[in-house]
Amino acid sequence: MGYLILTSLVWAFSFFLIKANLGSLDPNFVTCCRMLFALLVFAPFLRLKNIHFKQIWQLMLIGAIQYGVMYLCFLRSFKYLDAYQAALFTTFTPLYVILINNLFEKKFYWYYLQVALLAMLGGAVIYYKNIFQTDILLGFLLVQGSDVSFAFGQVAYKRLRAQQTQLRDLAVYALLFAGALATAAVATSLSTGWHSANLITGKQLLVLIYLGTIASGICFFLWNKGAVTTNTATLAVFNNLKSPLAIVVSIIFFHESTNLTRLIIGMSLIGLALFMAEKYNRQLLLKSQTT
């Protein structure tokens, strides 16, 4: 769980870098750059000696969906949504994590679903505003595509690592970013987004390098590594923790204002969901040790 906490804190600062510096660039191009820098971080550690061809494609497919499709959908949604609307619509991610896990296991976990719904409620309380001011259906669908992609990747990687215990995360993780980079490159070519390369400033390049190497590269690695060692309900809850932390960061470091009452209530609900998930997991561990 420590990996998830650390990653959530780093991501809390990343929202403001994107908002303040990258709005003039094509979102597909931004995704491509981030995945390229992330791949460069992990390429030196790639070891394919004892990995089957099928596993290589599975890992690349997971990366293509979890990072490539996720970013392509999410960054494009800002064309139709305000930031608070996009944040509100991401609160469905915990539900998708649980439902996708249920589909994989062909078993329905009602308690996990209750935890996910509580985390969703916490996120909705924080971000709720009058979201029906304009026609935002396409933006909503893009964010849901992003959420489903990110949720699928987490669950799929967790399951693959559970089945293939001989794999080492660091030795294979470049494959995920390779899949994501290929997806982003195709999307950038189709949207003629490469023109942004001629517009990029030195400051924007530095921001992209940081986001690609740290926020995307190292943090995505830590997130999935944390997912492997965390129960599914806790993983689902953490998907709604990074955005409230971003609000706290904005208040402390950037002196922005927010509705503190909604923030406290929402984070309390997310905290309660996290407590329920961990308590249930401890009960399962105790039960397995006594049987």
PDB file of C-alpha atoms in Angstrom:
ATOM      1  CA  MET A   1       0.000   0.000   0.000  1.00  0.00           C
ATOM      2  CA  GLY A   2       2.970   2.286   0.534  1.00  0.00           C
ATOM      3  CA  TYR A   3       3.640   2.372  -3.225  1.00  0.00           C
ATOM      4  CA  LEU A   4       0.056   3.550  -3.844  1.00  0.00           C
ATOM      5  CA  ILE A   5       0.329   6.315  -1.217  1.00  0.00           C
ATOM      6  CA  LEU A   6       3.630   7.616  -2.586  1.00  0.00           C
ATOM      7  CA  THR A   7       2.356   7.582  -6.161  1.00  0.00           C
ATOM      8  CA  SER A   8      -0.866   9.372  -5.220  1.00  0.00           C
ATOM      9  CA  LEU A   9       1.147  12.165  -3.578  1.00  0.00           C
ATOM     10  CA  VAL A  10       3.352  12.652  -6.641  1.00  0.00           C
ATOM     11  CA  TRP A  11       0.337  12.677  -8.972  1.00  0.00           C
ATOM     12  CA  ALA A  12      -1.326  15.301  -6.774  1.00  0.00           C
ATOM     13  CA  PHE A  13       1.297  17.803  -7.963  1.00  0.00           C
ATOM     14  CA  SER A  14       1.142  16.725 -11.615  1.00  0.00           C
ATOM     15  CA  PHE A  15      -2.357  18.099 -12.333  1.00  0.00           C
ATOM     16  CA  PHE A  16      -1.113  21.662 -12.034  1.00  0.00           C
ATOM     17  CA  LEU A  17       1.862  21.159 -14.325  1.00  0.00           C
ATOM     18  CA  ILE A  18      -0.413  19.821 -17.068  1.00  0.00           C
ATOM     19  CA  LYS A  19      -3.032  22.528 -16.619  1.00  0.00           C
ATOM     20  CA  ALA A  20      -0.535  25.400 -16.580  1.00  0.00           C
ATOM     21  CA  ASN A  21       1.921  24.325 -19.268  1.00  0.00           C
ATOM     22  CA  LEU A  22       0.635  21.848 -21.851  1.00  0.00           C
ATOM     23  CA  GLY A  23      -2.753  23.159 -22.980  1.00  0.00           C
ATOM     24  CA  SER A  24      -1.398  24.477 -26.305  1.00  0.00           C
ATOM     25  CA  LEU A  25      -0.041  21.091 -27.417  1.00  0.00           C
ATOM     26  CA  ASP A  26      -1.951  18.304 -29.169  1.00  0.00           C
ATOM     27  CA  PRO A  27      -3.068  15.796 -26.480  1.00  0.00           C
ATOM     28  CA  ASN A  28      -2.053  12.800 -28.588  1.00  0.00           C
ATOM     29  CA  PHE A  29       1.423  14.291 -29.018  1.00  0.00           C
ATOM     30  CA  VAL A  30       1.644  14.903 -25.259  1.00  0.00           C
ATOM     31  CA  THR A  31       0.718  11.267 -24.617  1.00  0.00           C
ATOM     32  CA  CYS A  32       3.340  10.108 -27.107  1.00  0.00           C
ATOM     33  CA  CYS A  33       6.064  12.190 -25.462  1.00  0.00           C
ATOM     34  CA  ARG A  34       5.199  10.983 -21.967  1.00  0.00           C
ATOM     35  CA  MET A  35       5.239   7.339 -23.039  1.00  0.00           C
ATOM     36  CA  LEU A  36       8.526   7.820 -24.918  1.00  0.00           C
ATOM     37  CA  PHE A  37      10.297   9.259 -21.873  1.00  0.00           C
ATOM     38  CA  ALA A  38       8.787   6.560 -19.653  1.00  0.00           C
ATOM     39  CA  LEU A  39      10.054   3.878 -22.031  1.00  0.00           C
ATOM     40  CA  LEU A  40      13.551   5.391 -22.011  1.00  0.00           C
ATOM     41  CA  VAL A  41      13.627   5.098 -18.206  1.00  0.00           C
ATOM     42  CA  PHE A  42      12.848   1.372 -18.182  1.00  0.00           C
ATOM     43  CA  ALA A  43      14.441   0.196 -21.453  1.00  0.00           C
ATOM     44  CA  PRO A  44      17.882  -0.379 -19.822  1.00  0.00           C
ATOM     45  CA  PHE A  45      16.308  -2.836 -17.373  1.00  0.00           C
ATOM     46  CA  LEU A  46      14.441  -4.888 -19.990  1.00  0.00           C
ATOM     47  CA  ARG A  47      15.307  -8.589 -19.917  1.00  0.00           C
ATOM     48  CA  LEU A  48      13.558 -10.892 -22.410  1.00  0.00           C
ATOM     49  CA  LYS A  49      15.644 -14.046 -21.935  1.00  0.00           C
ATOM     50  CA  ASN A  50      13.121 -16.097 -19.962  1.00  0.00           C
ATOM     51  CA  ILE A  51       9.912 -14.478 -21.223  1.00  0.00           C
ATOM     52  CA  HIS A  52       7.633 -16.270 -23.680  1.00  0.00           C
ATOM     53  CA  PHE A  53       6.460 -14.479 -26.824  1.00  0.00           C
ATOM     54  CA  LYS A  54       2.857 -14.668 -25.589  1.00  0.00           C
ATOM     55  CA  GLN A  55       3.777 -12.900 -22.350  1.00  0.00           C
ATOM     56  CA  ILE A  56       5.524 -10.132 -24.278  1.00  0.00           C
ATOM     57  CA  TRP A  57       2.378  -9.394 -26.255  1.00  0.00           C
ATOM     58  CA  GLN A  58       0.209  -9.627 -23.142  1.00  0.00           C
ATOM     59  CA  LEU A  59       2.348  -7.040 -21.358  1.00  0.00           C
ATOM     60  CA  MET A  60       2.404  -4.741 -24.399  1.00  0.00           C
ATOM     61  CA  LEU A  61      -1.371  -5.035 -24.722  1.00  0.00           C
ATOM     62  CA  ILE A  62      -1.854  -4.171 -21.044  1.00  0.00           C
ATOM     63  CA  GLY A  63       0.335  -1.094 -21.467  1.00  0.00           C
ATOM     64  CA  ALA A  64      -1.399  -0.077 -24.694  1.00  0.00           C
ATOM     65  CA  ILE A  65      -4.759  -0.076 -22.904  1.00  0.00           C
ATOM     66  CA  GLN A  66      -3.831   1.058 -19.388  1.00  0.00           C
ATOM     67  CA  TYR A  67      -1.574   3.940 -20.456  1.00  0.00           C
ATOM     68  CA  GLY A  68      -2.034   4.525 -24.184  1.00  0.00           C
ATOM     69  CA  VAL A  69      -5.816   4.430 -24.531  1.00  0.00           C
ATOM     70  CA  MET A  70      -6.292   5.889 -21.046  1.00  0.00           C
ATOM     71  CA  TYR A  71      -4.260   9.031 -21.770  1.00  0.00           C
ATOM     72  CA  LEU A  72      -5.625   9.452 -25.287  1.00  0.00           C
ATOM     73  CA  CYS A  73      -9.195   9.455 -23.985  1.00  0.00           C
ATOM     74  CA  PHE A  74      -8.599  11.516 -20.856  1.00  0.00           C
ATOM     75  CA  LEU A  75      -6.585  14.323 -22.433  1.00  0.00           C
ATOM     76  CA  ARG A  76      -9.050  14.551 -25.349  1.00  0.00           C
ATOM     77  CA  SER A  77     -11.955  14.896 -22.901  1.00  0.00           C
ATOM     78  CA  PHE A  78     -10.715  18.354 -21.879  1.00  0.00           C
ATOM     79  CA  LYS A  79     -11.895  19.597 -25.268  1.00  0.00           C
ATOM     80  CA  TYR A  80     -15.462  19.061 -24.047  1.00  0.00           C
ATOM     81  CA  LEU A  81     -15.197  19.314 -20.250  1.00  0.00           C
ATOM     82  CA  ASP A  82     -14.048  21.716 -17.602  1.00  0.00           C
ATOM     83  CA  ALA A  83     -11.441  20.352 -15.203  1.00  0.00           C
ATOM     84  CA  TYR A  84     -13.937  19.810 -12.373  1.00  0.00           C
ATOM     85  CA  GLN A  85     -16.260  17.872 -14.694  1.00  0.00           C
ATOM     86  CA  ALA A  86     -13.448  15.552 -15.791  1.00  0.00           C
ATOM     87  CA  ALA A  87     -12.459  15.065 -12.146  1.00  0.00           C
ATOM     88  CA  LEU A  88     -16.035  14.222 -11.177  1.00  0.00           C
ATOM     89  CA  PHE A  89     -16.414  11.656 -13.948  1.00  0.00           C
ATOM     90  CA  THR A  90     -13.208   9.845 -12.910  1.00  0.00           C
ATOM     91  CA  THR A  91     -14.913   8.874  -9.642  1.00  0.00           C
ATOM     92  CA  PHE A  92     -16.327   5.808 -11.410  1.00  0.00           C
ATOM     93  CA  THR A  93     -12.868   4.157 -11.601  1.00  0.00           C
ATOM     94  CA  PRO A  94     -13.176   2.158  -8.321  1.00  0.00           C
ATOM     95  CA  LEU A  95     -16.397   0.609  -9.599  1.00  0.00           C
ATOM     96  CA  TYR A  96     -14.720  -0.415 -12.853  1.00  0.00           C
ATOM     97  CA  VAL A  97     -11.804  -1.985 -10.963  1.00  0.00           C
ATOM     98  CA  ILE A  98     -14.202  -4.179  -8.978  1.00  0.00           C
ATOM     99  CA  LEU A  99     -16.442  -5.079 -11.930  1.00  0.00           C
ATOM    100  CA  ILE A 100     -13.496  -5.984 -14.189  1.00  0.00           C
ATOM    101  CA  ASN A 101     -11.983  -8.092 -11.400  1.00  0.00           C
ATOM    102  CA  ASN A 102     -15.344  -9.853 -10.972  1.00  0.00           C
ATOM    103  CA  LEU A 103     -15.457 -10.590 -14.711  1.00  0.00           C
ATOM    104  CA  PHE A 104     -11.944 -12.037 -14.678  1.00  0.00           C
ATOM    105  CA  GLU A 105     -12.673 -14.235 -11.667  1.00  0.00           C
ATOM    106  CA  LYS A 106     -16.249 -15.056 -12.767  1.00  0.00           C
ATOM    107  CA  LYS A 107     -17.368 -14.335  -9.226  1.00  0.00           C
ATOM    108  CA  PHE A 108     -19.218 -11.377  -7.725  1.00  0.00           C
ATOM    109  CA  TYR A 109     -17.785  -9.801  -4.565  1.00  0.00           C
ATOM    110  CA  TRP A 110     -20.604  -7.794  -2.999  1.00  0.00           C
ATOM    111  CA  TYR A 111     -18.449  -6.419  -0.203  1.00  0.00           C
ATOM    112  CA  TYR A 112     -15.862  -5.098  -2.683  1.00  0.00           C
ATOM    113  CA  LEU A 113     -18.689  -3.470  -4.624  1.00  0.00           C
ATOM    114  CA  GLN A 114     -19.929  -1.704  -1.477  1.00  0.00           C
ATOM    115  CA  VAL A 115     -16.425  -0.379  -0.801  1.00  0.00           C
ATOM    116  CA  ALA A 116     -16.090   0.871  -4.387  1.00  0.00           C
ATOM    117  CA  LEU A 117     -19.472   2.616  -4.262  1.00  0.00           C
ATOM    118  CA  LEU A 118     -18.504   4.336  -1.008  1.00  0.00           C
ATOM    119  CA  ALA A 119     -15.263   5.586  -2.600  1.00  0.00           C
ATOM    120  CA  MET A 120     -17.284   6.796  -5.594  1.00  0.00           C
ATOM    121  CA  LEU A 121     -19.626   8.693  -3.301  1.00  0.00           C
ATOM    122  CA  GLY A 122     -16.668  10.357  -1.611  1.00  0.00           C
ATOM    123  CA  GLY A 123     -15.312  11.542  -4.945  1.00  0.00           C
ATOM    124  CA  ALA A 124     -18.723  12.761  -6.090  1.00  0.00           C
ATOM    125  CA  VAL A 125     -19.227  14.807  -2.908  1.00  0.00           C
ATOM    126  CA  ILE A 126     -15.903  16.564  -3.453  1.00  0.00           C
ATOM    127  CA  TYR A 127     -16.385  17.389  -7.110  1.00  0.00           C
ATOM    128  CA  TYR A 128     -20.115  17.857  -7.456  1.00  0.00           C
ATOM    129  CA  LYS A 129     -21.140  21.067  -9.190  1.00  0.00           C
ATOM    130  CA  ASN A 130     -23.739  21.920 -11.785  1.00  0.00           C
ATOM    131  CA  ILE A 131     -22.300  19.675 -14.452  1.00  0.00           C
ATOM    132  CA  PHE A 132     -25.269  19.901 -16.819  1.00  0.00           C
ATOM    133  CA  GLN A 133     -24.594  23.386 -18.149  1.00  0.00           C
ATOM    134  CA  THR A 134     -23.609  22.227 -21.639  1.00  0.00           C
ATOM    135  CA  ASP A 135     -23.762  19.166 -23.841  1.00  0.00           C
ATOM    136  CA  ILE A 136     -21.010  17.084 -22.220  1.00  0.00           C
ATOM    137  CA  LEU A 137     -22.011  13.557 -23.238  1.00  0.00           C
ATOM    138  CA  LEU A 138     -18.959  13.004 -25.473  1.00  0.00           C
ATOM    139  CA  GLY A 139     -16.615  14.274 -22.764  1.00  0.00           C
ATOM    140  CA  PHE A 140     -18.290  11.985 -20.235  1.00  0.00           C
ATOM    141  CA  LEU A 141     -17.878   8.966 -22.525  1.00  0.00           C
ATOM    142  CA  LEU A 142     -14.214   9.794 -23.152  1.00  0.00           C
ATOM    143  CA  VAL A 143     -13.512   9.932 -19.406  1.00  0.00           C
ATOM    144  CA  GLN A 144     -15.319   6.626 -18.904  1.00  0.00           C
ATOM    145  CA  GLY A 145     -13.195   5.100 -21.662  1.00  0.00           C
ATOM    146  CA  SER A 146     -10.130   6.415 -19.830  1.00  0.00           C
ATOM    147  CA  ASP A 147     -11.338   5.046 -16.480  1.00  0.00           C
ATOM    148  CA  VAL A 148     -12.175   1.605 -17.885  1.00  0.00           C
ATOM    149  CA  SER A 149      -8.778   1.422 -19.621  1.00  0.00           C
ATOM    150  CA  PHE A 150      -6.862   2.316 -16.469  1.00  0.00           C
ATOM    151  CA  ALA A 151      -8.944  -0.064 -14.355  1.00  0.00           C
ATOM    152  CA  PHE A 152      -8.490  -2.916 -16.851  1.00  0.00           C
ATOM    153  CA  GLY A 153      -4.731  -2.479 -16.912  1.00  0.00           C
ATOM    154  CA  GLN A 154      -4.396  -2.559 -13.139  1.00  0.00           C
ATOM    155  CA  VAL A 155      -6.472  -5.716 -12.761  1.00  0.00           C
ATOM    156  CA  ALA A 156      -4.910  -7.441 -15.783  1.00  0.00           C
ATOM    157  CA  TYR A 157      -1.348  -6.763 -14.609  1.00  0.00           C
ATOM    158  CA  LYS A 158      -2.181  -7.870 -11.069  1.00  0.00           C
ATOM    159  CA  ARG A 159      -3.620 -11.139 -12.383  1.00  0.00           C
ATOM    160  CA  LEU A 160      -0.765 -11.738 -14.827  1.00  0.00           C
ATOM    161  CA  ARG A 161       1.834 -11.288 -12.094  1.00  0.00           C
ATOM    162  CA  ALA A 162      -0.114 -13.603  -9.791  1.00  0.00           C
ATOM    163  CA  GLN A 163      -0.082 -16.286 -12.491  1.00  0.00           C
ATOM    164  CA  GLN A 164       3.494 -15.661 -13.657  1.00  0.00           C
ATOM    165  CA  THR A 165       5.346 -15.325 -10.359  1.00  0.00           C
ATOM    166  CA  GLN A 166       8.746 -15.781 -12.033  1.00  0.00           C
ATOM    167  CA  LEU A 167       8.446 -12.426 -13.807  1.00  0.00           C
ATOM    168  CA  ARG A 168      10.303  -9.477 -12.312  1.00  0.00           C
ATOM    169  CA  ASP A 169       8.477  -6.152 -12.557  1.00  0.00           C
ATOM    170  CA  LEU A 170      11.556  -4.103 -13.407  1.00  0.00           C
ATOM    171  CA  ALA A 171      12.709  -6.583 -16.064  1.00  0.00           C
ATOM    172  CA  VAL A 172       9.450  -6.447 -18.055  1.00  0.00           C
ATOM    173  CA  TYR A 173       7.954  -3.029 -17.443  1.00  0.00           C
ATOM    174  CA  ALA A 174       9.438  -1.419 -20.544  1.00  0.00           C
ATOM    175  CA  LEU A 175       7.097  -3.658 -22.555  1.00  0.00           C
ATOM    176  CA  LEU A 176       4.041  -1.884 -21.108  1.00  0.00           C
ATOM    177  CA  PHE A 177       5.368   1.515 -22.149  1.00  0.00           C
ATOM    178  CA  ALA A 178       6.352   0.140 -25.564  1.00  0.00           C
ATOM    179  CA  GLY A 179       2.742  -0.889 -26.123  1.00  0.00           C
ATOM    180  CA  ALA A 180       1.495   2.489 -24.899  1.00  0.00           C
ATOM    181  CA  LEU A 181       3.976   4.376 -27.105  1.00  0.00           C
ATOM    182  CA  ALA A 182       2.925   2.432 -30.207  1.00  0.00           C
ATOM    183  CA  THR A 183      -0.732   3.228 -29.509  1.00  0.00           C
ATOM    184  CA  ALA A 184      -0.022   6.925 -28.923  1.00  0.00           C
ATOM    185  CA  ALA A 185       2.177   7.169 -32.033  1.00  0.00           C
ATOM    186  CA  VAL A 186      -0.576   5.765 -34.245  1.00  0.00           C
ATOM    187  CA  ALA A 187      -3.138   8.160 -32.721  1.00  0.00           C
ATOM    188  CA  THR A 188      -0.777  11.133 -33.153  1.00  0.00           C
ATOM    189  CA  SER A 189      -0.197  10.249 -36.799  1.00  0.00           C
ATOM    190  CA  LEU A 190      -3.919   9.879 -37.502  1.00  0.00           C
ATOM    191  CA  SER A 191      -4.701  13.228 -35.854  1.00  0.00           C
ATOM    192  CA  THR A 192      -1.726  15.019 -37.489  1.00  0.00           C
ATOM    193  CA  GLY A 193      -0.602  15.901 -33.974  1.00  0.00           C
ATOM    194  CA  TRP A 194       3.096  15.851 -34.816  1.00  0.00           C
ATOM    195  CA  HIS A 195       2.901  19.564 -35.684  1.00  0.00           C
ATOM    196  CA  SER A 196       3.126  20.239 -31.940  1.00  0.00           C
ATOM    197  CA  ALA A 197       6.793  19.273 -32.122  1.00  0.00           C
ATOM    198  CA  ASN A 198       7.418  22.577 -33.917  1.00  0.00           C
ATOM    199  CA  LEU A 199       5.533  24.564 -31.256  1.00  0.00           C
ATOM    200  CA  ILE A 200       7.012  23.103 -28.092  1.00  0.00           C
ATOM    201  CA  THR A 201       8.960  25.480 -25.853  1.00  0.00           C
ATOM    202  CA  GLY A 202      11.925  24.705 -23.633  1.00  0.00           C
ATOM    203  CA  LYS A 203       9.759  24.925 -20.526  1.00  0.00           C
ATOM    204  CA  GLN A 204       7.158  22.582 -21.997  1.00  0.00           C
ATOM    205  CA  LEU A 205       9.891  20.093 -22.893  1.00  0.00           C
ATOM    206  CA  LEU A 206      11.158  20.103 -19.306  1.00  0.00           C
ATOM    207  CA  VAL A 207       7.605  19.539 -18.030  1.00  0.00           C
ATOM    208  CA  LEU A 208       7.132  16.650 -20.472  1.00  0.00           C
ATOM    209  CA  ILE A 209      10.421  15.091 -19.398  1.00  0.00           C
ATOM    210  CA  TYR A 210       9.399  15.284 -15.746  1.00  0.00           C
ATOM    211  CA  LEU A 211       5.886  13.953 -16.393  1.00  0.00           C
ATOM    212  CA  GLY A 212       7.207  11.183 -18.635  1.00  0.00           C
ATOM    213  CA  THR A 213      10.045   9.975 -16.436  1.00  0.00           C
ATOM    214  CA  ILE A 214       8.577  10.538 -12.955  1.00  0.00           C
ATOM    215  CA  ALA A 215       4.771  10.920 -13.025  1.00  0.00           C
ATOM    216  CA  SER A 216       4.217   8.412 -15.841  1.00  0.00           C
ATOM    217  CA  GLY A 217       7.319   6.232 -15.797  1.00  0.00           C
ATOM    218  CA  ILE A 218       8.364   5.637 -12.206  1.00  0.00           C
ATOM    219  CA  CYS A 219       4.926   6.307 -10.702  1.00  0.00           C
ATOM    220  CA  PHE A 220       3.018   3.976 -13.036  1.00  0.00           C
ATOM    221  CA  PHE A 221       5.592   1.298 -12.241  1.00  0.00           C
ATOM    222  CA  LEU A 222       5.126   1.844  -8.497  1.00  0.00           C
ATOM    223  CA  TRP A 223       1.340   1.929  -8.880  1.00  0.00           C
ATOM    224  CA  ASN A 224       1.126  -1.452 -10.605  1.00  0.00           C
ATOM    225  CA  LYS A 225       3.755  -2.875  -8.255  1.00  0.00           C
ATOM    226  CA  GLY A 226       1.533  -1.735  -5.373  1.00  0.00           C
ATOM    227  CA  ALA A 227      -1.486  -3.235  -7.145  1.00  0.00           C
ATOM    228  CA  VAL A 228       0.213  -6.646  -7.216  1.00  0.00           C
ATOM    229  CA  THR A 229       0.643  -6.673  -3.414  1.00  0.00           C
ATOM    230  CA  THR A 230      -2.672  -4.992  -2.476  1.00  0.00           C
ATOM    231  CA  ASN A 231      -6.147  -6.489  -2.247  1.00  0.00           C
ATOM    232  CA  THR A 232      -8.529  -5.464  -5.018  1.00  0.00           C
ATOM    233  CA  ALA A 233     -10.860  -3.411  -2.803  1.00  0.00           C
ATOM    234  CA  THR A 234      -8.006  -1.277  -1.440  1.00  0.00           C
ATOM    235  CA  LEU A 235      -6.701  -0.793  -4.977  1.00  0.00           C
ATOM    236  CA  ALA A 236     -10.133   0.385  -6.082  1.00  0.00           C
ATOM    237  CA  VAL A 237     -10.339   2.946  -3.255  1.00  0.00           C
ATOM    238  CA  PHE A 238      -6.904   4.371  -4.017  1.00  0.00           C
ATOM    239  CA  ASN A 239      -8.087   5.209  -7.519  1.00  0.00           C
ATOM    240  CA  ASN A 240     -10.199   7.964  -5.957  1.00  0.00           C
ATOM    241  CA  LEU A 241      -7.545   9.283  -3.573  1.00  0.00           C
ATOM    242  CA  LYS A 242      -5.195  11.082  -5.953  1.00  0.00           C
ATOM    243  CA  SER A 243      -7.631  13.802  -7.003  1.00  0.00           C
ATOM    244  CA  PRO A 244      -8.628  14.895  -3.458  1.00  0.00           C
ATOM    245  CA  LEU A 245      -4.923  14.991  -2.608  1.00  0.00           C
ATOM    246  CA  ALA A 246      -4.470  17.334  -5.573  1.00  0.00           C
ATOM    247  CA  ILE A 247      -7.005  19.687  -3.992  1.00  0.00           C
ATOM    248  CA  VAL A 248      -5.131  19.598  -0.679  1.00  0.00           C
ATOM    249  CA  VAL A 249      -1.909  20.391  -2.530  1.00  0.00           C
ATOM    250  CA  SER A 250      -3.609  23.295  -4.313  1.00  0.00           C
ATOM    251  CA  ILE A 251      -4.718  24.746  -0.981  1.00  0.00           C
ATOM    252  CA  ILE A 252      -1.382  24.350   0.815  1.00  0.00           C
ATOM    253  CA  PHE A 253       1.111  25.141  -1.940  1.00  0.00           C
ATOM    254  CA  PHE A 254      -0.820  27.165  -4.522  1.00  0.00           C
ATOM    255  CA  HIS A 255      -3.185  29.031  -2.178  1.00  0.00           C
ATOM    256  CA  GLU A 256      -6.274  28.090  -4.164  1.00  0.00           C
ATOM    257  CA  SER A 257      -9.718  27.910  -2.568  1.00  0.00           C
ATOM    258  CA  THR A 258     -12.248  25.103  -2.433  1.00  0.00           C
ATOM    259  CA  ASN A 259     -15.341  24.006  -0.540  1.00  0.00           C
ATOM    260  CA  LEU A 260     -13.683  22.668   2.609  1.00  0.00           C
ATOM    261  CA  THR A 261     -16.884  21.074   3.909  1.00  0.00           C
ATOM    262  CA  ARG A 262     -17.303  18.926   0.788  1.00  0.00           C
ATOM    263  CA  LEU A 263     -13.589  18.122   0.796  1.00  0.00           C
ATOM    264  CA  ILE A 264     -13.647  16.919   4.425  1.00  0.00           C
ATOM    265  CA  ILE A 265     -16.838  14.876   3.928  1.00  0.00           C
ATOM    266  CA  GLY A 266     -15.601  13.339   0.664  1.00  0.00           C
ATOM    267  CA  MET A 267     -12.170  12.424   2.001  1.00  0.00           C
ATOM    268  CA  SER A 268     -13.785  10.976   5.127  1.00  0.00           C
ATOM    269  CA  LEU A 269     -15.928   8.701   2.959  1.00  0.00           C
ATOM    270  CA  ILE A 270     -12.890   7.621   0.944  1.00  0.00           C
ATOM    271  CA  GLY A 271     -10.991   7.031   4.197  1.00  0.00           C
ATOM    272  CA  LEU A 272     -13.884   4.932   5.518  1.00  0.00           C
ATOM    273  CA  ALA A 273     -13.894   2.894   2.301  1.00  0.00           C
ATOM    274  CA  LEU A 274     -10.145   2.305   2.672  1.00  0.00           C
ATOM    275  CA  PHE A 275     -10.613   1.210   6.305  1.00  0.00           C
ATOM    276  CA  MET A 276     -13.379  -1.225   5.287  1.00  0.00           C
ATOM    277  CA  ALA A 277     -11.238  -2.689   2.509  1.00  0.00           C
ATOM    278  CA  GLU A 278      -8.218  -3.239   4.758  1.00  0.00           C
ATOM    279  CA  LYS A 279     -10.342  -4.614   7.621  1.00  0.00           C
ATOM    280  CA  TYR A 280     -11.976  -7.131   5.286  1.00  0.00           C
ATOM    281  CA  ASN A 281      -8.589  -8.170   3.925  1.00  0.00           C
ATOM    282  CA  ARG A 282      -7.229  -8.745   7.454  1.00  0.00           C
ATOM    283  CA  GLN A 283     -10.262 -10.907   8.243  1.00  0.00           C
ATOM    284  CA  LEU A 284      -9.607 -13.001   5.135  1.00  0.00           C
ATOM    285  CA  LEU A 285      -5.946 -13.435   6.107  1.00  0.00           C
ATOM    286  CA  LEU A 286      -6.854 -14.522   9.634  1.00  0.00           C
ATOM    287  CA  LYS A 287      -9.420 -16.949   8.270  1.00  0.00           C
ATOM    288  CA  SER A 288      -6.894 -18.480   5.850  1.00  0.00           C
ATOM    289  CA  GLN A 289      -4.342 -18.885   8.646  1.00  0.00           C
ATOM    290  CA  THR A 290      -6.790 -20.717  10.925  1.00  0.00           C
ATOM    291  CA  THR A 291      -8.030 -23.151   8.275  1.00  0.00           C
TER     292      THR A 291
END
